[in-house]
mmCIF file of C-alpha atoms and ligand atoms in Angstrom:
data_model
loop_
_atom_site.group_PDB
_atom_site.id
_atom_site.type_symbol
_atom_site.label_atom_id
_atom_site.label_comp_id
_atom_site.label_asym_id
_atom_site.label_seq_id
_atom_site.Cartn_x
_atom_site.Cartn_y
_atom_site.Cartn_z
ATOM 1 C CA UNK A 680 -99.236 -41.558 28.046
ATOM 2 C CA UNK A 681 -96.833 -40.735 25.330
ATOM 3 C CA UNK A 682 -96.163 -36.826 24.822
ATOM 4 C CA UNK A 683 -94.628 -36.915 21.125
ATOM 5 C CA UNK A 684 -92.681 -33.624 20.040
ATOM 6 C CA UNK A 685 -90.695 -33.669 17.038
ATOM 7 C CA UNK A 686 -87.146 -31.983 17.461
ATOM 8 C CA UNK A 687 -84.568 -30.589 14.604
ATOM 9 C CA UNK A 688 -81.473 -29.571 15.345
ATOM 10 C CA UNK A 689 -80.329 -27.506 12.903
ATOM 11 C CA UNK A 690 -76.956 -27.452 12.681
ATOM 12 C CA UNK A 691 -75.258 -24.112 10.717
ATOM 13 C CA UNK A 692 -72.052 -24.327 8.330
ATOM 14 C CA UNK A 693 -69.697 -22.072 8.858
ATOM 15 C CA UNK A 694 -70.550 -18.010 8.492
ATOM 16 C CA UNK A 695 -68.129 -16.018 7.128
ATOM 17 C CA UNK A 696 -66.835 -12.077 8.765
ATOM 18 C CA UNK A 697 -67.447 -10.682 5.213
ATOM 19 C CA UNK A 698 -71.028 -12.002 5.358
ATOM 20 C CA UNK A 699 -74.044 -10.329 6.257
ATOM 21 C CA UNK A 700 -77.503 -11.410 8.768
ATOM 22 C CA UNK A 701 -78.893 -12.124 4.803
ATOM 23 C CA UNK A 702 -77.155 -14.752 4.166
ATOM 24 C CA UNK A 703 -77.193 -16.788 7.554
ATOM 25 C CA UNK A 704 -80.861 -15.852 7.701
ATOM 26 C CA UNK A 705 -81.476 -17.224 4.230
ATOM 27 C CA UNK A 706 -80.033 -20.388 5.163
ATOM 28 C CA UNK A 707 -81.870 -20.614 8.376
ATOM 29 C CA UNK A 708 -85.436 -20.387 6.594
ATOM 30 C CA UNK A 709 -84.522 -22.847 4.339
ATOM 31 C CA UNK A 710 -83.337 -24.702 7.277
ATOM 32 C CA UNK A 711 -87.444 -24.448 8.917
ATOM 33 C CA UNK A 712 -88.474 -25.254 5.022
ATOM 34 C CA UNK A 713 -86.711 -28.532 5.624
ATOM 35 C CA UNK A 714 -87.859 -29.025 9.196
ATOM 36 C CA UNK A 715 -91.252 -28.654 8.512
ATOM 37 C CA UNK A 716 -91.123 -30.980 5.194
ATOM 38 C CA UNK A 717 -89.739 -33.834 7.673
ATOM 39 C CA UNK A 718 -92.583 -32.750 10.075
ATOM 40 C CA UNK A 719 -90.432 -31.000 12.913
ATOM 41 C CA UNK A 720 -92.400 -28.871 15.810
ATOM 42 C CA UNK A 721 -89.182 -27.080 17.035
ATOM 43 C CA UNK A 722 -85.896 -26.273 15.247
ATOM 44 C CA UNK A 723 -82.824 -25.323 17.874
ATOM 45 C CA UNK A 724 -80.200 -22.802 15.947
ATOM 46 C CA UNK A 725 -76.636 -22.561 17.375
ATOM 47 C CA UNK A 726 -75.085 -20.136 19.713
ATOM 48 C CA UNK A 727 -74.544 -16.336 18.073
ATOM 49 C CA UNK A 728 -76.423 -17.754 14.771
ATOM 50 C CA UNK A 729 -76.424 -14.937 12.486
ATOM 51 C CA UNK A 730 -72.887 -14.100 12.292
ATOM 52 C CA UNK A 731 -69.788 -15.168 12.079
ATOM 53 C CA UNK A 732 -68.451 -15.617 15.518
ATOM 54 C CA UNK A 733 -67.100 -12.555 16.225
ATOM 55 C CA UNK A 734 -65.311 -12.913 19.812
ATOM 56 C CA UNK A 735 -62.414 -14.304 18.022
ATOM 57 C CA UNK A 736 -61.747 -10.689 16.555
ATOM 58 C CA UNK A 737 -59.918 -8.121 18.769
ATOM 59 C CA UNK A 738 -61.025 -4.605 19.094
ATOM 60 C CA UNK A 739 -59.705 -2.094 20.874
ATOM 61 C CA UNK A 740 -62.181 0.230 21.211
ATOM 62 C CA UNK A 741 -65.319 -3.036 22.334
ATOM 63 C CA UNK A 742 -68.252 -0.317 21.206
ATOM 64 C CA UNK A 743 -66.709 -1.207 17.471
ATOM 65 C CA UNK A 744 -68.523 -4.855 18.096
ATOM 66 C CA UNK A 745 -71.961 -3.753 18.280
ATOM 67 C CA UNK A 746 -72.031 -4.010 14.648
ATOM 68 C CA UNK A 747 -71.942 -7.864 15.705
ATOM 69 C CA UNK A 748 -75.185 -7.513 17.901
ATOM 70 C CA UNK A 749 -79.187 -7.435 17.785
ATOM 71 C CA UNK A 750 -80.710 -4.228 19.203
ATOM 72 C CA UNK A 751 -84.381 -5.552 18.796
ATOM 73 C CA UNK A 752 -86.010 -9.006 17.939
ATOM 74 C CA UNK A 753 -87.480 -9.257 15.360
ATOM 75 C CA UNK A 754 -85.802 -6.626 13.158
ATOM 76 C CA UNK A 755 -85.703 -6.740 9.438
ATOM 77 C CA UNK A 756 -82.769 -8.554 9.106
ATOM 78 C CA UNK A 757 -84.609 -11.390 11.624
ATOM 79 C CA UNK A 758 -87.770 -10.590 10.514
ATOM 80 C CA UNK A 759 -87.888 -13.632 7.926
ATOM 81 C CA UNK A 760 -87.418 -16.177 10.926
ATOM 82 C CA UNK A 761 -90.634 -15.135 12.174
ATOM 83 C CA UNK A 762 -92.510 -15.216 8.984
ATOM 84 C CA UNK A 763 -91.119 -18.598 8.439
ATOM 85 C CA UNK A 764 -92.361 -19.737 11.710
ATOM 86 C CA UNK A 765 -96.058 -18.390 11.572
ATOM 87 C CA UNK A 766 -95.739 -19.954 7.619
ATOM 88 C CA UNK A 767 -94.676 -23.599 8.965
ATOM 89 C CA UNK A 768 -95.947 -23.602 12.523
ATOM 90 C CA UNK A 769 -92.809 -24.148 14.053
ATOM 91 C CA UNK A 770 -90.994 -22.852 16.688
ATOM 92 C CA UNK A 771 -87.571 -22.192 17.418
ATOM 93 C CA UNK A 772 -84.779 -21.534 19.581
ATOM 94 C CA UNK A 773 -82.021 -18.203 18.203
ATOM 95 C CA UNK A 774 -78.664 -17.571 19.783
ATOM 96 C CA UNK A 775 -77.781 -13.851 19.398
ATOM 97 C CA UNK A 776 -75.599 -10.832 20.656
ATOM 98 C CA UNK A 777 -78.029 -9.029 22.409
ATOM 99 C CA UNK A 778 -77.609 -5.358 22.671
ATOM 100 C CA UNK A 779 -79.621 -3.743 25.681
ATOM 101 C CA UNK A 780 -80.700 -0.105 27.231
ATOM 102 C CA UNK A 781 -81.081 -1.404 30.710
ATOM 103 C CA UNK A 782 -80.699 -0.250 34.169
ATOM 104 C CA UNK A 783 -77.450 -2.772 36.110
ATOM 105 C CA UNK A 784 -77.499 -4.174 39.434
ATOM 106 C CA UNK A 785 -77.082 -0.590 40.597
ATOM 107 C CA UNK A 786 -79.966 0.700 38.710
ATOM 108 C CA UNK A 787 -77.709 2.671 36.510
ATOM 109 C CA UNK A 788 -79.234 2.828 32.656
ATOM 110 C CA UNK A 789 -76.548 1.935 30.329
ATOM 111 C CA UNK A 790 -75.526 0.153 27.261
ATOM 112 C CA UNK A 791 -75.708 -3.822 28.373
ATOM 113 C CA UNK A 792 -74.130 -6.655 25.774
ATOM 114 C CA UNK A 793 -75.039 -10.444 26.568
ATOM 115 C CA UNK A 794 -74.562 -13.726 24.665
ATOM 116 C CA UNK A 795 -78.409 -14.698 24.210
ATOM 117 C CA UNK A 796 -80.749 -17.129 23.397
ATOM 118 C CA UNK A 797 -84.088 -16.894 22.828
ATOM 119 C CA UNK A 798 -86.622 -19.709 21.981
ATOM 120 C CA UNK A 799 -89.412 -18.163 20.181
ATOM 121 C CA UNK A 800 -93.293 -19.377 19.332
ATOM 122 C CA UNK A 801 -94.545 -20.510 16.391
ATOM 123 C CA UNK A 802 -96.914 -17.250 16.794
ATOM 124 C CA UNK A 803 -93.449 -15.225 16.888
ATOM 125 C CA UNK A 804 -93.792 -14.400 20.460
ATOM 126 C CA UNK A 805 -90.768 -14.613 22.430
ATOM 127 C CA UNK A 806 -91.381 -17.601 25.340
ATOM 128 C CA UNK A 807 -88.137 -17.542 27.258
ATOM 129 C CA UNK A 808 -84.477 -15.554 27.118
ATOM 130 C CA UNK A 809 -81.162 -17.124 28.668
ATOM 131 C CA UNK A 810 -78.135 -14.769 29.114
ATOM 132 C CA UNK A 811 -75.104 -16.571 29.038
ATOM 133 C CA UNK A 812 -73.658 -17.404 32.537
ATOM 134 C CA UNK A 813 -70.647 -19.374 31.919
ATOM 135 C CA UNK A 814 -68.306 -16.393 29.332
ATOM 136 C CA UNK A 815 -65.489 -18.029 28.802
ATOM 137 C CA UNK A 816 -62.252 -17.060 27.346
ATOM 138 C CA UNK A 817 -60.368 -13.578 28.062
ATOM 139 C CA UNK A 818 -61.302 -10.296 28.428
ATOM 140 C CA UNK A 819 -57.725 -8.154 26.908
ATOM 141 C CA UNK A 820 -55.458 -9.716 24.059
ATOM 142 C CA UNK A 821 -53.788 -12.045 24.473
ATOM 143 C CA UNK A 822 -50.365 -12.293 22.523
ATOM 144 C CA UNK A 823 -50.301 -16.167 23.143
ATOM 145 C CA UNK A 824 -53.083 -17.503 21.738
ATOM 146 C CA UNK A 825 -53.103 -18.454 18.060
ATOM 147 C CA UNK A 826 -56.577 -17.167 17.732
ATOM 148 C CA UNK A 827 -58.607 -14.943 20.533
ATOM 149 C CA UNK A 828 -61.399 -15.794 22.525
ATOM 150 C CA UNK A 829 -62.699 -12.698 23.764
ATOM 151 C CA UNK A 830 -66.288 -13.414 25.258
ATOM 152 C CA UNK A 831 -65.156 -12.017 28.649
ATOM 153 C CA UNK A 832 -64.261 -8.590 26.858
ATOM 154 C CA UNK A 833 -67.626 -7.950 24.355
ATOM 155 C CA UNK A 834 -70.410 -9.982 27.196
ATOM 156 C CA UNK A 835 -71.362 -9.321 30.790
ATOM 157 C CA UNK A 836 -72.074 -12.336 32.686
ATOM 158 C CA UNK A 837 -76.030 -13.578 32.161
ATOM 159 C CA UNK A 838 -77.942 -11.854 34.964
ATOM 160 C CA UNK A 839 -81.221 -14.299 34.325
ATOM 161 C CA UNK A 840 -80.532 -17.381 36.080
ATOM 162 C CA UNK A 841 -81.537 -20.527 34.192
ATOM 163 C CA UNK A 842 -84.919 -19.977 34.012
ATOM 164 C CA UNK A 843 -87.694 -23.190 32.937
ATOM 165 C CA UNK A 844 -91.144 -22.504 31.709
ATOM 166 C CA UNK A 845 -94.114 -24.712 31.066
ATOM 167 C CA UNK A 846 -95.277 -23.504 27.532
ATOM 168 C CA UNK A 847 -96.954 -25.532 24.205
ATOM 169 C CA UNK A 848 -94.477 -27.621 22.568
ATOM 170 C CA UNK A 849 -95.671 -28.880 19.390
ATOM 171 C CA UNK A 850 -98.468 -30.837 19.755
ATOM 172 C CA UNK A 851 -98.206 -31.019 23.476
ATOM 173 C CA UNK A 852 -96.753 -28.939 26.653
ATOM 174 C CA UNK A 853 -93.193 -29.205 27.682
ATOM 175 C CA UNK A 854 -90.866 -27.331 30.658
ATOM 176 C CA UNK A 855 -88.149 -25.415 28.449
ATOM 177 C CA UNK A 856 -84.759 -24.374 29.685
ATOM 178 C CA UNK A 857 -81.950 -22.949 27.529
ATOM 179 C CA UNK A 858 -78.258 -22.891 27.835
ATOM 180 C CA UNK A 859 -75.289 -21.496 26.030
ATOM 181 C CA UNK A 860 -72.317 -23.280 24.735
ATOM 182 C CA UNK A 861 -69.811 -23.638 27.780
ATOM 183 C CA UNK A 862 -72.374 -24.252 30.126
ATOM 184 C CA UNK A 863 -72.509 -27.664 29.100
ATOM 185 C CA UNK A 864 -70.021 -28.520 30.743
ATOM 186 C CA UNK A 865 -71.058 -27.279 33.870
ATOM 187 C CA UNK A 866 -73.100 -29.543 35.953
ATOM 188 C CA UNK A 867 -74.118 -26.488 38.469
ATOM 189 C CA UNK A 868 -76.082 -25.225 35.222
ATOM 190 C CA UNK A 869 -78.082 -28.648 34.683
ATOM 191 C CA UNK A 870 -79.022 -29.118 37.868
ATOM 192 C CA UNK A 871 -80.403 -25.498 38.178
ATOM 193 C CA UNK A 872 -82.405 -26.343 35.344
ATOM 194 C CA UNK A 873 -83.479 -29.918 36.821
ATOM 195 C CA UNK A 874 -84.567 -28.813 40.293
ATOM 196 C CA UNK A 875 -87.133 -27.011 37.630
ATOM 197 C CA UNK A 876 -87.790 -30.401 36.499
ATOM 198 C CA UNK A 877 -86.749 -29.160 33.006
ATOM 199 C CA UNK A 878 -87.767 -31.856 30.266
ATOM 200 C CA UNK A 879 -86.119 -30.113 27.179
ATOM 201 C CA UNK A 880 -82.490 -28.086 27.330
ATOM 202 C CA UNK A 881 -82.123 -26.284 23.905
ATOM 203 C CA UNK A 882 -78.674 -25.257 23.549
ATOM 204 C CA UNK A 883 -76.147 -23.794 21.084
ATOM 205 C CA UNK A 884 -72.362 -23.878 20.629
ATOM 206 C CA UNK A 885 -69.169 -22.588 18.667
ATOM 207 C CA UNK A 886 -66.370 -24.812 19.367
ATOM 208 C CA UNK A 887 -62.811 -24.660 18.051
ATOM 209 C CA UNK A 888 -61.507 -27.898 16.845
ATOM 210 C CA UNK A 889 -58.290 -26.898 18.856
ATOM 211 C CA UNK A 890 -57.613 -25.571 22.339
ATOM 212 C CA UNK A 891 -57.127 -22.443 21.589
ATOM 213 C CA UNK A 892 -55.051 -21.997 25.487
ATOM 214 C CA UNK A 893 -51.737 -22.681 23.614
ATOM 215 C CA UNK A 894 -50.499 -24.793 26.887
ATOM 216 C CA UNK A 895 -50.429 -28.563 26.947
ATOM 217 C CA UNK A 896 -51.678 -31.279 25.001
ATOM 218 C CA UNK A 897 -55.537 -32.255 23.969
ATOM 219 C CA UNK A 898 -55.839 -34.523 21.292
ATOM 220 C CA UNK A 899 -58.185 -33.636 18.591
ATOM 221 C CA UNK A 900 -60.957 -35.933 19.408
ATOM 222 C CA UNK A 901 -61.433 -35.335 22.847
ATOM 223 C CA UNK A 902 -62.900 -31.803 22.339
ATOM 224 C CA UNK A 903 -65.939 -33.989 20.611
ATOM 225 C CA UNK A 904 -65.951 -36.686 23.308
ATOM 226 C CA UNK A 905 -66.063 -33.813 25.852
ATOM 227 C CA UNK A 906 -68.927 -31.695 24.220
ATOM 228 C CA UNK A 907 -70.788 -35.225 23.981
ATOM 229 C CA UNK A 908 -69.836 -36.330 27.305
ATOM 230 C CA UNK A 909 -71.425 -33.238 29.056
ATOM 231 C CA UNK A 910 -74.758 -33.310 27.518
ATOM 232 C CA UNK A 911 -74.865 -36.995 27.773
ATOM 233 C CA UNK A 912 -74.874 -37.036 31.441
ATOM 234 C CA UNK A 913 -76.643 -33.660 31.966
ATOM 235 C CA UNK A 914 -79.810 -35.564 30.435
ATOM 236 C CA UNK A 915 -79.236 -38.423 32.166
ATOM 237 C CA UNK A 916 -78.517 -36.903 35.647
ATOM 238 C CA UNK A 917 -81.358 -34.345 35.222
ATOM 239 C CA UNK A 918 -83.634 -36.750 33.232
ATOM 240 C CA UNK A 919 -84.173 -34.591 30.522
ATOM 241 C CA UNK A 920 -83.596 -34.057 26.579
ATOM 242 C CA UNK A 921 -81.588 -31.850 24.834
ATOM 243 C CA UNK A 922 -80.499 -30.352 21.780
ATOM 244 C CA UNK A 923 -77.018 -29.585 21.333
ATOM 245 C CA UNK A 924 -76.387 -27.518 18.162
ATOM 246 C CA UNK A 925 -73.430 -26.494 16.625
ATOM 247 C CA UNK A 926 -72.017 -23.702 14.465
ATOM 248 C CA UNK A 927 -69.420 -26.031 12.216
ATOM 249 C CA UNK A 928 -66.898 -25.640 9.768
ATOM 250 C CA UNK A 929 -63.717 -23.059 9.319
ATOM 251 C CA UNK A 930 -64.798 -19.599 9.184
ATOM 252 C CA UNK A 931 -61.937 -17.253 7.889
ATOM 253 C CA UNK A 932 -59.266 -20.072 8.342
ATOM 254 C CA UNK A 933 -60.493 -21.020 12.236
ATOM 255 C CA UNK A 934 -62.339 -24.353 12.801
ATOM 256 C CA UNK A 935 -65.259 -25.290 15.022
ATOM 257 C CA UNK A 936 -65.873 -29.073 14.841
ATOM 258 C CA UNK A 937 -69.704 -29.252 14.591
ATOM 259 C CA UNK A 938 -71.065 -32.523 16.028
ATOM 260 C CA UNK A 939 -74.198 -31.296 16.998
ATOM 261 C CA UNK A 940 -76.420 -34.175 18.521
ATOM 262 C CA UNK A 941 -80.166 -34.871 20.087
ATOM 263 C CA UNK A 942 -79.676 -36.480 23.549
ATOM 264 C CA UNK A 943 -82.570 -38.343 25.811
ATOM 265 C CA UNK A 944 -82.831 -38.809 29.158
ATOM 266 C CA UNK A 945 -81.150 -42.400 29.238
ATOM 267 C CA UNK A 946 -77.954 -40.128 27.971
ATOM 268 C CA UNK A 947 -78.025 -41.863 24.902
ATOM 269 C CA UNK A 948 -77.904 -39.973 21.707
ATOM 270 C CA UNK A 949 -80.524 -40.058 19.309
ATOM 271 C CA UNK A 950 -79.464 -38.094 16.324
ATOM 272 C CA UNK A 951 -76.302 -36.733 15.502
ATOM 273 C CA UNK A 952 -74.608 -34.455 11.929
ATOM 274 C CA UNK A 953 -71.791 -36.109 10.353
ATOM 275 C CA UNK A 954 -71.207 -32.966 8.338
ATOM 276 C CA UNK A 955 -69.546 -29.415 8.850
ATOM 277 C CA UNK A 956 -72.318 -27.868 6.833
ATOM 278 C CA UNK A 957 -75.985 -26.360 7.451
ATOM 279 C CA UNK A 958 -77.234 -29.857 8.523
ATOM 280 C CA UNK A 959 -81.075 -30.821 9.781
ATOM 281 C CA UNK A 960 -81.090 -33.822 12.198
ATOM 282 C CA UNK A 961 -84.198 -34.530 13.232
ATOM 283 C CA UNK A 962 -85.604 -37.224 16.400
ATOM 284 C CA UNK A 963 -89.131 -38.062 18.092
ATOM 285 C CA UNK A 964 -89.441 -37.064 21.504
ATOM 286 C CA UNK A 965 -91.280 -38.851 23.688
ATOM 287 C CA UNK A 966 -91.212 -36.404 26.881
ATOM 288 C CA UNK A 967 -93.427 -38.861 28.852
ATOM 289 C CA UNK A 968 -89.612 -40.788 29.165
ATOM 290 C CA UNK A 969 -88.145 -37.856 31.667
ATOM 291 C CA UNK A 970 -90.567 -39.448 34.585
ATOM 292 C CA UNK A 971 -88.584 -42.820 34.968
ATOM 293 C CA UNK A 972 -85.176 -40.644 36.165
ATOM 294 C CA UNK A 973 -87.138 -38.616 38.046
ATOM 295 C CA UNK A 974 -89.174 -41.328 40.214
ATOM 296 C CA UNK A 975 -86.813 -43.395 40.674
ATOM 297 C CA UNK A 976 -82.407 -42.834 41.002
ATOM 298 C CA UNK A 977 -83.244 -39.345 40.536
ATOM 299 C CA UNK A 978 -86.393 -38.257 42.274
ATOM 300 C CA UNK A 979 -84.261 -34.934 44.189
ATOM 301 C CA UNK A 980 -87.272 -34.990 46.883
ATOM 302 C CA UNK A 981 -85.935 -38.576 47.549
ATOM 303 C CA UNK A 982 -82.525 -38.606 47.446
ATOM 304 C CA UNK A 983 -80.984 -34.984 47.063
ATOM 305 C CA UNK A 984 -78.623 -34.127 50.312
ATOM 306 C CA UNK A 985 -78.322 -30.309 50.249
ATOM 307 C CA UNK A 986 -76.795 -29.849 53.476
ATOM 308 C CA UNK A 987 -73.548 -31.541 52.682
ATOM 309 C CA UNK A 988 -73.200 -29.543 49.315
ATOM 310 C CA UNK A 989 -72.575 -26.511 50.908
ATOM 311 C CA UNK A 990 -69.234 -26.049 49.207
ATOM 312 C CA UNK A 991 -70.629 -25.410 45.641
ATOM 313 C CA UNK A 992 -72.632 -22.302 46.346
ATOM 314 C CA UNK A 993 -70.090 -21.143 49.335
ATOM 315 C CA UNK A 994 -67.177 -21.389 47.239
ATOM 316 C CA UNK A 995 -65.601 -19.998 43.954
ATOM 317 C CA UNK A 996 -62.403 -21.822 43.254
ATOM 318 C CA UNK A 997 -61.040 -25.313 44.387
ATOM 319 C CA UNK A 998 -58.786 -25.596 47.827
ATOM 320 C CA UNK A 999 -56.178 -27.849 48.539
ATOM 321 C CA UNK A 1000 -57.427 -30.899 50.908
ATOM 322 C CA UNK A 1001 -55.843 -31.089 54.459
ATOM 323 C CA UNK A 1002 -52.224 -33.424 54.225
ATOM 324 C CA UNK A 1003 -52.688 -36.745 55.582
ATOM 325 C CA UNK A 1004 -48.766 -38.645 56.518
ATOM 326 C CA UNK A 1005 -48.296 -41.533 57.814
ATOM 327 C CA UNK A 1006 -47.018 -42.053 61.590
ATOM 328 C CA UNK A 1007 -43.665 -42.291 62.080
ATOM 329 C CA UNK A 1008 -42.169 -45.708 62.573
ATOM 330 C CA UNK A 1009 -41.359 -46.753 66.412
HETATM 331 N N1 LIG B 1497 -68.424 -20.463 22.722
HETATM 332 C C1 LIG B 1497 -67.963 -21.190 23.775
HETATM 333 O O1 LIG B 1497 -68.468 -21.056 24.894
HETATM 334 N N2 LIG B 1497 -66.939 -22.012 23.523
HETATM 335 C C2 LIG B 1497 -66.255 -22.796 24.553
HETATM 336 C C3 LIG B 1497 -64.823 -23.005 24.143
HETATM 337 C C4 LIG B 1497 -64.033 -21.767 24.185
HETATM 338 C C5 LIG B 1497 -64.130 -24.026 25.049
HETATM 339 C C6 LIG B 1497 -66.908 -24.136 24.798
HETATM 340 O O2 LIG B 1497 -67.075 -24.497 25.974
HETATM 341 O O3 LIG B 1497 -67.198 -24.876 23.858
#
């Protein structure tokens, strides 16, 4: 039986450091207007949506950031998402900086930063929260780099897992998962989410057009290729959909290369922007397509073999394979 949800993506221009929450948030409701005119259920916003994004800016003292994060959601600068969502009956999915009073590991309160993502009900309740796992980037300056990418200095590393829920989903139910941005292109993070048997990843991303590492040589459209490649197979190999969503566009002189795209579980793409501006692409979801991957090449109960990936949970960093030499002659 066909379970029909209709996805937007919806894709932000670029967002200025000079501009406030106002104006992104302005352009995001008329973003859900839009949605909801073309008959969308669910609109996925990029990573760190309501401001410019701030980890390429260096500050010495990293408490001069918070100006750059949310303390509560809603708030009245985010308060206008909600209304929008009770007005249209749509939900959606928020990347933030998420400022926290929360006890650590240690059970120590203290002042906690994260690189969030929320994906909210049309009622305005929050259904699920993702903390960025995968920061990546640097954590001092670094002279080298043309422009800084300092996630490692303003976020701690996620400390939720990649948590999947069964909630409503439009017009129908639907197991949720969220990721951030470089996760992507880690297949650890998919197949966390599939052994949940995920059917929709909403995610959001800000990605320089250039490798921003200053050391070799990456052509120009290889960063798309890569960004496409990783959701591509993560829906295929987890049999799942996704929406990848882009911030796009040069904000003050830097610029992230958009792209944003609706994947489906064959790893095809469904949808994709062609511009670097606020941009609504919108695709019919069947989720009823997830079960075909998951009965038959990748039904996990099946075929999974756990015991000989021991390595990826044991193990941080790669290590060099034993030599193998030929004999010697005679
Ligand atoms: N915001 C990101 O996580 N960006 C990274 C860049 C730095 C490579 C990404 O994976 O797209």
């Amino acid at each position: 039986m066909a379970r029909t949800l209709v996805l937007a993506a919806a894709q932000l221009g670029p967002i200025q450091k000079a501009e406030g929450r106002d104006v992104a948030v302005g352009r995001m409701v008329r973003l859900m207007e839009k949605a909801h005119r073309r008959g969308a259920e669910v609109v996925v916003f990029p990573e760190l949506a309501l401001t410019t994004f701030f980890p390429r800016w260096y500050e010495e003292e990293p408490e001069r950031a918070d100006r750059w994060f949310e303390t509560a959601l809603p708030s009245a600068a985010t308060a206008p998402l909600f209304e929008a969502a009770r007005r249209y009956g749509i939900g959606f999915h928020l990347g933030y900086a998420e400022l926290a009073h929360e006890p650590d590991a240690a059970g120590r309160m203290r002042k906690r930063r994260f690189n969030t993502a929320v994906y909210v009900h049309p009622s305005g309740e929050i259904v699920l929260k993702y903390r960025k796992v995968h920061l990546p980037g640097h954590a001092e300056y670094d002279p080298r780099r043309g422009v800084q990418h300092l996630e490692k200095r303003y976020f701690e590393v996620g400390d939720l897992g990649f948590p999947v829920v069964r909630a409503p989903l439009g017009g129908t139910e639907a197991n949720i998962g969220l990721m951030i941005c470089n996760d992507r292109r880690w297949p650890e993070a998919w197949r966390v989410l599939g052994l949940q048997q995920v059917e929709l990843v909403m995610l959001g991303y800000n990605t320089p057009s250039l490798n921003m590492e200053n050391r070799g040589f990456e052509a120009h459209h290889l960063r798309v290729f890569h960004s496409h490649l990783s959701v591509q197979a993560g829906c295929y190999q987890n049999a799942c959909f996704a929406a990848a969503v882009a911030k796009a566009g040069t904000e003050d002189g830097h610029e992230l290369f958009g792209h944003s795209i609706i994947v489906n579980p064959q790893g095809e793409i469904m949808a994709q922007a062609t511009s670097w501006e606020d941009e609504l692409i919108v695709a019919e979801c069947d989720l009823s397509m997830c079960d075909l991957g998951r009965r038959t090449i990748f039904d996990f109960a099946r075929h999974r073999r756990p015991e000989a990936y021991g390595r990826i949970t044991a193990q941080v960093g790669s290590e060099a394979p034993p030599a193998w030499r030929p004999r010697p002659a005679g």
